[in-house]
CSV table of C-alpha atoms in Angstrom, one decimal:
chain,number,residue,atom,x,y,z
A,138,MET,CA,-18.7,15.3,-33.6
A,139,SER,CA,-18.9,12.7,-30.6
A,140,VAL,CA,-16.2,12.6,-28.2
A,141,ASP,CA,-15.6,9.8,-24.8
A,142,ILE,CA,-14.7,11.8,-22.0
A,143,PHE,CA,-12.6,10.2,-19.5
A,144,TRP,CA,-12.2,11.5,-16.0
A,145,PHE,CA,-9.0,11.3,-13.8
A,146,ARG,CA,-9.6,11.0,-10.4
A,147,ARG,CA,-7.2,8.8,-8.1
A,148,ASP,CA,-5.3,7.5,-11.1
A,149,LEU,CA,-3.0,10.4,-12.5
A,150,ARG,CA,-1.1,8.5,-15.1
A,151,LEU,CA,-1.5,8.1,-19.0
A,152,HIS,CA,0.5,4.9,-18.6
A,153,ASP,CA,-1.1,1.2,-17.6
A,154,ASN,CA,-4.5,2.9,-16.6
A,155,HIS,CA,-6.6,0.6,-17.1
A,156,GLY,CA,-9.6,3.2,-17.4
A,157,LEU,CA,-8.2,5.4,-19.8
A,158,TYR,CA,-7.0,1.8,-22.0
A,159,ASN,CA,-10.9,1.4,-22.3
A,160,ALA,CA,-11.7,5.0,-23.6
A,161,LEU,CA,-8.8,4.7,-26.1
A,162,LYS,CA,-9.6,1.2,-27.4
A,163,ALA,CA,-13.4,2.1,-27.9
A,164,GLY,CA,-12.5,4.1,-30.5
A,165,ASN,CA,-13.7,7.2,-30.5
A,166,ALA,CA,-11.8,10.5,-29.6
A,167,VAL,CA,-11.2,11.5,-26.4
A,168,VAL,CA,-10.9,14.5,-24.1
A,169,ALA,CA,-9.1,13.5,-20.6
A,170,LEU,CA,-10.5,15.6,-17.9
A,171,PHE,CA,-9.7,16.3,-14.6
A,172,ILE,CA,-11.7,17.7,-12.0
A,173,LEU,CA,-11.3,20.1,-9.0
A,174,ASP,CA,-14.0,18.6,-6.9
A,175,THR,CA,-15.0,21.3,-4.4
A,176,ASP,CA,-16.4,18.8,-2.0
A,177,ILE,CA,-12.4,17.8,-1.3
A,178,LEU,CA,-11.1,20.8,-1.8
A,179,ASP,CA,-13.0,22.7,0.6
A,180,LYS,CA,-12.4,20.0,3.4
A,181,LEU,CA,-8.6,20.4,3.5
A,182,HIS,CA,-6.3,23.2,4.9
A,183,THR,CA,-5.2,26.4,3.5
A,184,ASN,CA,-0.9,25.2,3.8
A,185,ASP,CA,-2.0,20.8,2.9
A,186,ARG,CA,1.0,19.6,1.4
A,187,ARG,CA,-0.9,17.2,-1.4
A,188,ILE,CA,-1.9,20.1,-3.2
A,189,PRO,CA,1.2,21.3,-4.7
A,190,PHE,CA,2.3,17.5,-5.4
A,191,LEU,CA,-1.3,17.3,-7.4
A,192,TYR,CA,-0.7,20.6,-9.1
A,193,GLU,CA,2.8,19.3,-10.7
A,194,GLU,CA,1.2,15.8,-11.5
A,195,ILE,CA,-1.7,17.6,-13.1
A,196,ILE,CA,0.8,20.0,-15.2
A,197,SER,CA,2.7,16.8,-16.1
A,198,ILE,CA,-0.3,15.1,-17.7
A,199,ASP,CA,-1.2,18.2,-19.6
A,200,LYS,CA,2.6,18.4,-20.9
A,201,GLU,CA,2.6,15.1,-21.6
A,202,LEU,CA,-0.6,15.0,-23.5
A,203,SER,CA,0.1,17.9,-25.9
A,204,ARG,CA,3.0,15.3,-27.0
A,205,TYR,CA,-0.4,13.8,-28.8
A,206,GLY,CA,-1.7,16.7,-30.7
A,207,SER,CA,-4.5,17.4,-26.7
A,208,ARG,CA,-4.5,18.6,-23.9
A,209,LEU,CA,-6.0,17.9,-20.3
A,210,LEU,CA,-9.6,19.9,-20.0
A,211,VAL,CA,-9.5,21.2,-15.8
A,212,LYS,CA,-12.6,22.0,-14.4
A,213,LYS,CA,-13.7,23.5,-11.0
A,214,GLY,CA,-16.7,22.1,-8.7
A,215,LYS,CA,-18.4,19.7,-7.9
A,216,PRO,CA,-18.9,16.6,-10.4
A,217,VAL,CA,-22.2,16.4,-11.0
A,218,ASP,CA,-22.5,20.2,-11.9
A,219,VAL,CA,-19.2,20.4,-14.2
A,220,PHE,CA,-20.9,17.3,-16.4
A,221,ALA,CA,-24.0,19.8,-16.2
A,222,HIS,CA,-22.2,23.0,-17.5
A,223,LEU,CA,-20.2,20.9,-20.0
A,224,LEU,CA,-23.1,19.3,-21.7
A,225,GLU,CA,-23.8,22.7,-22.0
A,226,GLU,CA,-21.1,24.1,-23.0
A,227,LEU,CA,-19.5,21.4,-26.0
A,228,GLY,CA,-23.4,22.6,-27.9
A,229,GLU,CA,-22.8,20.5,-30.7
A,230,ILE,CA,-20.2,18.3,-29.7
A,231,ARG,CA,-21.9,14.8,-28.3
A,232,ILE,CA,-20.6,13.5,-25.5
A,233,SER,CA,-21.2,9.4,-26.2
A,234,GLY,CA,-19.7,7.8,-23.1
A,235,VAL,CA,-17.6,9.2,-20.3
A,236,TYR,CA,-14.9,6.6,-19.3
A,237,ALA,CA,-13.6,6.4,-15.3
A,238,ASN,CA,-11.8,3.7,-12.7
A,239,ARG,CA,-13.6,2.9,-10.2
A,240,ASP,CA,-13.3,4.0,-6.1
A,241,TYR,CA,-14.3,2.4,-2.7
A,242,GLU,CA,-14.9,5.3,-0.8
A,243,PRO,CA,-18.5,6.4,0.4
A,244,TYR,CA,-17.9,9.5,-1.0
A,245,ALA,CA,-17.0,8.5,-4.2
A,246,ILE,CA,-19.6,6.1,-4.6
A,247,GLU,CA,-22.4,8.4,-3.6
A,248,ARG,CA,-20.4,11.0,-6.5
A,249,ASP,CA,-20.3,8.3,-9.1
A,250,ARG,CA,-24.3,7.3,-8.3
A,251,GLN,CA,-25.1,10.7,-9.1
A,252,VAL,CA,-23.1,11.8,-11.9
A,253,SER,CA,-23.7,8.3,-13.3
A,254,GLU,CA,-27.4,9.7,-13.2
A,255,GLN,CA,-27.4,12.2,-14.6
A,256,LEU,CA,-25.6,11.0,-17.8
A,257,LYS,CA,-28.5,8.3,-18.6
A,258,LYS,CA,-30.7,11.2,-18.3
A,259,ASN,CA,-28.4,12.5,-21.5
A,260,GLY,CA,-28.3,9.3,-23.0
A,261,ILE,CA,-24.6,9.0,-22.4
A,262,ASN,CA,-23.2,6.3,-20.9
A,263,PHE,CA,-21.3,5.8,-17.9
A,264,PHE,CA,-17.8,3.4,-17.6
A,265,LEU,CA,-15.9,1.9,-14.7
A,266,SER,CA,-13.0,0.3,-14.6
A,267,GLY,CA,-11.2,-1.3,-11.7
A,268,ASP,CA,-7.8,0.0,-11.2
A,269,GLN,CA,-7.0,0.8,-7.9
A,270,LEU,CA,-6.9,-2.9,-7.4
A,271,ILE,CA,-5.4,-6.4,-8.0
A,272,LEU,CA,-8.5,-7.9,-7.3
A,273,GLU,CA,-11.5,-6.4,-7.0
A,274,PRO,CA,-13.9,-6.7,-4.0
A,275,GLY,CA,-16.6,-9.9,-5.4
A,276,GLU,CA,-13.9,-11.4,-6.9
A,277,LEU,CA,-12.4,-12.1,-3.8
A,278,LEU,CA,-14.5,-13.9,-1.4
A,279,LYS,CA,-15.2,-16.8,0.8
A,280,PRO,CA,-16.7,-20.4,0.0
A,281,ASP,CA,-19.7,-19.4,0.9
A,282,GLY,CA,-20.3,-16.5,-1.1
A,283,LYS,CA,-19.4,-14.0,1.7
A,284,PRO,CA,-16.2,-11.2,1.8
A,285,TYR,CA,-13.2,-12.3,4.3
A,286,GLU,CA,-12.8,-10.3,7.6
A,287,VAL,CA,-9.4,-12.4,8.9
A,288,PHE,CA,-6.6,-11.1,6.9
A,289,THR,CA,-4.7,-14.8,6.9
A,290,PRO,CA,-7.1,-16.7,4.4
A,291,PHE,CA,-7.9,-13.3,2.2
A,292,SER,CA,-4.2,-13.3,1.6
A,293,LYS,CA,-3.5,-16.8,0.7
A,294,ARG,CA,-7.2,-16.7,-1.4
A,295,TRP,CA,-5.6,-13.6,-3.0
A,296,LEU,CA,-2.2,-14.9,-3.9
A,297,GLU,CA,-4.1,-18.0,-5.3
A,298,LEU,CA,-6.4,-16.2,-7.9
A,299,TYR,CA,-3.0,-13.4,-8.8
A,300,HIS,CA,-1.4,-16.6,-9.4
A,301,VAL,CA,-3.7,-17.5,-12.1
A,302,LYS,CA,-4.4,-14.2,-13.3
A,303,GLY,CA,-0.5,-13.3,-14.1
A,304,ASP,CA,0.5,-9.7,-14.5
A,305,ILE,CA,-2.0,-7.6,-16.5
A,306,LEU,CA,-0.6,-3.4,-17.7
A,307,TYR,CA,-2.8,-1.8,-19.9
A,308,ASP,CA,-1.1,0.1,-22.9
A,309,SER,CA,-2.8,2.6,-22.3
A,310,LEU,CA,-1.2,4.4,-24.9
A,311,SER,CA,-1.4,1.9,-27.6
A,312,ASN,CA,-4.5,3.9,-29.0
A,313,ALA,CA,-2.7,7.6,-28.5
A,314,SER,CA,-3.6,8.2,-31.8
A,315,ASN,CA,-7.6,8.4,-30.2
A,316,PHE,CA,-6.8,11.1,-28.1
A,317,TYR,CA,-9.4,14.6,-29.1
A,318,ARG,CA,-6.4,16.9,-30.7
A,319,THR,CA,-7.0,20.4,-29.5
A,320,SER,CA,-5.7,21.4,-33.3
A,321,ASP,CA,-8.1,19.7,-35.5
A,322,GLU,CA,-8.6,21.0,-38.1
A,323,THR,CA,-12.2,20.9,-38.8
A,324,GLY,CA,-12.9,24.4,-36.1
A,325,SER,CA,-15.3,21.8,-33.6
A,326,ILE,CA,-12.6,22.6,-31.1
A,327,ILE,CA,-13.7,22.4,-27.3
A,328,PRO,CA,-12.6,25.2,-25.4
A,329,PHE,CA,-10.0,24.3,-23.2
A,330,SER,CA,-10.1,27.4,-21.1
A,331,ASN,CA,-8.0,26.1,-17.5
A,332,GLU,CA,-5.5,29.1,-17.9
A,333,THR,CA,-8.4,30.8,-14.9
A,334,VAL,CA,-8.4,27.0,-13.3
A,335,PHE,CA,-4.7,26.4,-13.4
A,336,LYS,CA,-3.8,29.9,-11.8
A,337,GLU,CA,-5.9,29.2,-9.1
A,338,PHE,CA,-5.1,25.8,-8.2
A,339,GLN,CA,-1.3,26.9,-8.8
A,340,GLY,CA,-2.0,29.7,-5.9
A,341,LEU,CA,-3.7,27.0,-3.4
A,342,ALA,CA,-0.3,25.1,-4.3
A,343,LYS,CA,2.0,27.8,-2.6
A,344,LYS,CA,5.0,26.9,-4.3
A,345,ASP,CA,6.7,28.7,-1.5
A,346,LEU,CA,6.4,25.0,0.0
A,347,LYS,CA,9.3,23.0,-0.4
A,348,PHE,CA,8.7,19.8,-0.1
A,349,ILE,CA,10.9,16.8,-1.2
A,350,TYR,CA,8.1,14.0,-2.9
A,351,PRO,CA,8.9,9.8,-3.2
A,352,GLU,CA,10.0,9.1,-5.8
A,353,LYS,CA,7.4,6.4,-7.5
A,354,LEU,CA,9.9,3.9,-8.4
A,355,PRO,CA,11.5,2.5,-5.1
A,356,ASP,CA,15.4,1.3,-5.1
A,357,GLN,CA,15.1,-2.6,-5.8
A,358,GLN,CA,17.8,-2.9,-3.3
A,359,LEU,CA,15.9,-1.3,-1.0
A,360,ILE,CA,13.2,-3.8,-1.8
A,361,ILE,CA,15.3,-6.8,-1.7
A,362,ASN,CA,16.0,-5.7,2.2
A,363,TYR,CA,13.3,-4.9,3.2
A,364,ALA,CA,12.4,-7.8,5.4
A,365,GLU,CA,15.0,-7.1,7.4
A,366,THR,CA,15.7,-3.5,7.4
A,367,ARG,CA,11.4,-1.7,7.5
A,368,ASP,CA,11.1,-2.1,11.4
A,369,TYR,CA,14.0,0.4,11.9
A,370,PRO,CA,13.0,4.2,11.8
A,371,ALA,CA,16.7,5.6,11.4
A,372,LEU,CA,17.7,3.6,8.3
A,373,ASP,CA,14.9,5.1,6.4
A,374,ALA,CA,13.7,1.6,4.8
A,375,THR,CA,10.3,1.6,3.7
A,376,THR,CA,9.9,2.6,0.2
A,377,ARG,CA,7.3,5.2,0.7
A,378,ILE,CA,4.9,4.7,-2.2
A,379,GLY,CA,1.8,5.7,-0.4
A,380,LEU,CA,1.3,9.0,-2.0
A,381,HIS,CA,1.8,7.3,-5.7
A,382,LEU,CA,-0.9,4.6,-4.7
A,383,ARG,CA,-3.5,7.6,-3.4
A,384,PHE,CA,-3.3,9.9,-6.0
A,385,GLY,CA,-2.4,7.0,-9.0
A,386,THR,CA,0.5,8.3,-9.9
A,387,MET,CA,1.9,4.3,-10.4
A,388,SER,CA,-0.3,1.5,-10.9
A,389,ILE,CA,-0.7,-1.0,-8.4
A,390,ARG,CA,0.0,-3.5,-10.8
A,391,GLN,CA,3.7,-2.2,-11.3
A,392,TYR,CA,3.9,-1.9,-8.4
A,393,VAL,CA,2.5,-5.9,-7.1
A,394,LYS,CA,4.7,-7.4,-10.4
A,395,MET,CA,8.0,-5.8,-8.5
A,396,ALA,CA,7.1,-7.1,-5.3
A,397,ASN,CA,6.6,-10.6,-6.3
A,398,VAL,CA,10.2,-11.0,-7.5
A,399,TYR,CA,11.9,-8.9,-5.0
A,400,SER,CA,9.9,-9.3,-1.7
A,401,THR,CA,7.3,-11.1,-0.5
A,402,VAL,CA,7.2,-9.6,2.8
A,403,TRP,CA,6.3,-6.2,1.0
A,404,LEU,CA,4.2,-7.7,-1.5
A,405,ASN,CA,2.1,-9.2,1.7
A,406,GLU,CA,1.9,-5.3,2.7
A,407,LEU,CA,0.4,-4.7,-0.7
A,408,ILE,CA,-2.3,-7.5,0.2
A,409,TRP,CA,-3.0,-5.7,3.5
A,410,ARG,CA,-4.1,-2.3,1.4
A,411,GLU,CA,-6.4,-4.7,-0.9
A,412,PHE,CA,-7.9,-6.1,2.5
A,413,PHE,CA,-8.7,-2.7,3.8
A,414,MET,CA,-10.2,-1.4,0.3
A,415,HIS,CA,-12.5,-5.0,1.0
A,416,ILE,CA,-13.6,-4.1,3.8
A,417,LEU,CA,-14.3,-0.8,3.5
A,418,ALA,CA,-16.1,-1.8,-0.5
A,419,PHE,CA,-18.0,-4.4,1.9
A,420,TYR,CA,-18.8,-2.4,5.5
A,421,PRO,CA,-18.7,1.6,5.1
A,422,HIS,CA,-20.6,2.1,8.5
A,423,VAL,CA,-16.2,1.2,10.0
A,424,VAL,CA,-15.4,5.1,8.4
A,425,ASN,CA,-17.8,6.5,11.3
A,426,TYR,CA,-18.3,3.3,13.3
A,427,SER,CA,-16.1,0.4,15.0
A,428,PHE,CA,-16.1,-2.9,12.9
A,429,ARG,CA,-16.8,-4.7,16.1
A,430,LYS,CA,-19.5,-2.5,17.3
A,431,GLN,CA,-19.3,-3.5,21.1
A,432,TYR,CA,-15.6,-1.4,20.5
A,433,ASP,CA,-18.4,1.4,21.0
A,434,ASN,CA,-19.1,0.6,24.2
A,435,ILE,CA,-15.6,2.1,25.8
A,436,LYS,CA,-15.7,5.4,27.8
A,437,TRP,CA,-13.3,7.5,26.2
A,438,VAL,CA,-11.3,9.7,28.5
A,439,ASN,CA,-10.5,12.0,25.2
A,440,GLU,CA,-8.7,15.1,27.8
A,441,GLU,CA,-7.8,17.5,24.4
A,442,GLY,CA,-4.7,18.5,26.9
A,443,LEU,CA,-3.6,15.0,26.5
A,444,PHE,CA,-4.5,15.4,22.5
A,445,HIS,CA,-2.6,18.4,21.7
A,446,LYS,CA,0.7,16.9,23.8
A,447,TRP,CA,0.1,13.8,21.2
A,448,CYS,CA,-0.4,15.9,18.2
A,449,GLU,CA,2.9,18.1,19.2
A,450,GLY,CA,5.6,15.3,20.1
A,451,MET,CA,5.1,16.6,24.0
A,452,THR,CA,4.0,13.1,25.6
A,453,GLY,CA,7.5,12.5,27.2
A,454,TYR,CA,7.8,9.0,25.2
A,455,PRO,CA,10.5,9.3,22.8
A,456,MET,CA,9.8,7.6,20.4
A,457,VAL,CA,5.9,8.7,19.8
A,458,ASP,CA,7.0,12.4,20.1
A,459,ALA,CA,9.2,11.4,17.4
A,460,GLY,CA,6.9,10.1,14.8
A,461,MET,CA,4.4,12.9,15.8
A,462,ARG,CA,7.5,15.1,15.2
A,463,GLN,CA,8.5,13.8,11.6
A,464,LEU,CA,4.7,13.6,10.6
A,465,LYS,CA,4.1,17.2,11.5
A,466,GLN,CA,7.5,18.1,9.6
A,467,THR,CA,7.1,16.1,6.9
A,468,GLY,CA,3.7,14.4,6.2
A,469,PHE,CA,5.5,11.1,6.3
A,470,MET,CA,5.3,8.6,9.9
A,471,HIS,CA,7.6,5.4,9.8
A,472,ASN,CA,5.2,2.9,9.2
A,473,ARG,CA,6.5,0.8,13.0
A,474,VAL,CA,6.2,4.2,14.1
A,475,ARG,CA,2.5,4.9,13.3
A,476,MET,CA,1.4,1.6,15.3
A,477,VAL,CA,3.5,2.7,18.2
A,478,THR,CA,1.7,6.2,18.1
A,479,ALA,CA,-1.7,4.8,17.8
A,480,SER,CA,-1.5,2.7,20.8
A,481,PHE,CA,-0.5,4.9,22.7
A,482,LEU,CA,-3.0,7.4,21.8
A,483,VAL,CA,-5.9,4.9,22.3
A,484,LYS,CA,-4.7,3.0,24.9
A,485,HIS,CA,-1.8,4.7,27.0
A,486,LEU,CA,-4.1,7.7,27.3
A,487,LEU,CA,-7.7,6.3,26.4
A,488,ILE,CA,-8.4,8.6,23.3
A,489,ASP,CA,-11.4,7.6,20.6
A,490,TRP,CA,-9.4,6.2,18.5
A,491,ARG,CA,-11.2,8.3,15.8
A,492,TRP,CA,-9.5,12.1,16.8
A,493,GLY,CA,-5.7,9.8,15.9
A,494,GLU,CA,-7.6,8.6,12.5
A,495,GLN,CA,-8.6,12.3,11.6
A,496,TRP,CA,-5.3,14.1,12.9
A,497,PHE,CA,-2.9,11.5,10.3
A,498,ALA,CA,-5.9,12.0,7.4
A,499,ASP,CA,-5.1,15.8,7.9
A,500,HIS,CA,-1.4,15.6,7.9
A,501,LEU,CA,-0.6,12.8,5.9
A,502,LEU,CA,1.2,12.9,2.6
A,503,ASP,CA,0.1,9.4,2.1
A,504,PHE,CA,-3.7,9.3,3.5
A,505,GLU,CA,-6.2,6.4,2.0
A,506,LEU,CA,-9.2,6.2,4.2
A,507,SER,CA,-9.6,2.1,3.8
A,508,SER,CA,-5.9,2.1,5.3
A,509,ASN,CA,-6.1,4.8,7.5
A,510,ASN,CA,-9.4,3.2,9.2
A,511,GLY,CA,-8.2,0.1,8.9
A,512,ASN,CA,-5.1,0.6,11.1
A,513,TRP,CA,-6.7,2.7,13.6
A,514,GLN,CA,-9.6,-0.1,14.0
A,515,TRP,CA,-6.4,-2.6,14.2
A,516,ALA,CA,-4.8,-0.6,16.9
A,517,ALA,CA,-7.3,0.4,18.8
A,518,GLY,CA,-8.7,-3.6,18.9
A,519,SER,CA,-12.1,-3.0,17.3
A,520,GLY,CA,-11.5,-3.3,13.5
A,521,CYS,CA,-11.2,-6.7,11.9
A,522,ASP,CA,-8.6,-8.8,12.4
A,523,ALA,CA,-7.5,-6.5,15.1
A,524,ALA,CA,-5.2,-6.8,17.7
A,525,PRO,CA,-6.4,-8.1,20.8
A,526,TYR,CA,-7.3,-5.1,23.2
A,527,PHE,CA,-5.3,-6.3,25.7
A,528,ARG,CA,-2.1,-6.1,23.6
A,529,ILE,CA,-0.3,-2.7,24.2
A,530,PHE,CA,2.7,-1.3,22.9
A,531,ASN,CA,5.2,-0.5,25.6
A,532,PRO,CA,7.2,2.1,23.6
A,533,VAL,CA,9.7,2.0,25.6
A,534,ARG,CA,10.4,-1.3,24.9
A,535,GLN,CA,9.7,-0.4,21.0
A,536,GLN,CA,12.4,2.2,21.8
A,537,GLU,CA,15.1,-0.3,23.2
A,538,ARG,CA,14.3,-2.6,20.1
A,539,PHE,CA,14.1,-0.5,17.2
A,540,ASP,CA,15.8,2.0,17.6
A,541,PRO,CA,18.5,1.0,20.3
A,542,GLN,CA,21.0,4.2,19.5
A,543,PHE,CA,18.4,7.1,19.6
A,544,GLU,CA,19.1,8.0,16.1
A,545,TYR,CA,15.2,8.5,14.9
A,546,ILE,CA,14.3,10.0,18.8
A,547,LYS,CA,17.6,12.7,17.9
A,548,LYS,CA,16.8,13.5,14.8
A,549,TRP,CA,13.1,14.3,15.7
A,550,VAL,CA,13.6,15.0,19.6
A,551,PRO,CA,17.3,17.3,19.4
A,552,GLU,CA,15.9,18.3,23.5
A,553,PHE,CA,15.7,14.5,24.3
A,554,GLY,CA,18.3,13.6,27.5
A,555,ASN,CA,18.3,17.7,28.4
A,556,PRO,CA,16.4,19.0,31.2
A,557,ASP,CA,13.5,20.4,28.8
A,558,TYR,CA,12.3,17.2,27.8
A,559,PRO,CA,9.3,16.7,29.3
A,560,LYS,CA,8.4,14.4,32.0
A,561,PRO,CA,6.0,11.1,31.2
A,562,VAL,CA,2.0,12.7,30.7
A,563,ILE,CA,1.3,9.2,32.2
A,564,ASP,CA,2.7,5.5,33.6
A,565,HIS,CA,2.4,3.1,31.4
A,566,GLU,CA,1.8,0.2,34.2
A,567,PHE,CA,-1.1,2.4,35.2
A,568,ALA,CA,-2.8,3.7,31.6
A,569,ARG,CA,-2.0,-0.2,30.7
A,570,LYS,CA,-4.2,-1.8,33.9
A,571,ARG,CA,-6.8,1.1,33.1
A,572,CYS,CA,-6.6,0.7,29.7
A,573,ILE,CA,-7.2,-3.0,30.0
A,574,ASN,CA,-10.2,-2.8,32.7
A,575,ALA,CA,-11.7,-0.3,30.2
A,576,TYR,CA,-12.3,-2.6,27.7
A,577,LYS,CA,-13.1,-5.7,29.3
A,578,LYS,CA,-16.1,-3.3,31.0
A,579,ALA,CA,-17.1,-2.0,27.3
A,580,LEU,CA,-17.1,-5.5,26.3
A,581,ASN,CA,-18.8,-7.3,28.6
A,582,GLN,CA,-21.8,-4.8,28.7
């Protein structure tokens, strides 16, 4: 018997899934596989709020597959080891091909290279499809064949190509009869021994962690009003779909289709996501270094005591503190406040942007390497199309403009206005001048 495998990664859905569509269309019985990648799991905190979310989505897929007489095969370990064991475990059952959707992060690229080589040695094809983006890196290039490094021309060209391409949704389940049937009477039944792994996974998920995850589909009226309301954190008027994009529980194609109808401003935010993914794909050095390498000459102060106060929301700047406390308590921070808190860490405290980037990576539910890195480098002035280094957010002015009644601040900093609330850890004018001098010195080397 010959089967194909579809390997779920950052695409946890059966609907509008490009790689799954291709696997089911190929005609063989398709085994749905998910790997609890220990290379990733081992780096997460034990109380990481993303684990319960992931657990619920995996259970949901397993239940949905049962409607088609199938199940989700769940394995744990390093992917290359899992496939080696799987080849032995299947015995007489031959794997014809493995299908998955492409990922652009350096770890994922190396993981897929290793798995591809291993499969090739065993005569198995490895097929990757484009699913995370509307336009793949390589589809959208400047006239000279080089990647875009500035957002505005990228977005203009993106819109041109998108309108030519049109909305494409993949009816993955049109061939759902090709899912491998676990009740097949032939007797060639794959051992779906998920119970042990599920039990361990459930233990990791810690069901006592109560948390409300955002809806997959944002309210239509919220999107219509997005341009007018998105900058005011007290209104809670952003879509919070980043978590669903990170894990692929909804497709980018459905969100873009919605944005194209209701809000060009929201669509622009989705294009920013694609831009940063293209940057990461073409310039992987940004993971550890500044996009513009001369910014690595900056002499950071990196005072750990001040970093700790920033992390805990105890800087004495209420807009900063509210954002940091919101992040720690909920795994989310309002978009406008993300810019304010990032700018404050880098330019007021002169702390390396990589410290803040890692803190966000550890605490944001919607953490995505390309966007997190791109936005932190934007705030630091070190990235592509970044804010100029001399543009320094004044946290007080930001509060006056975007939270004038202190609604957002009082929600997350209840002691604000009381003697218990700390004094500012640094003077704004002193910090601004020190930052500009430090940047000038580094860039003139």
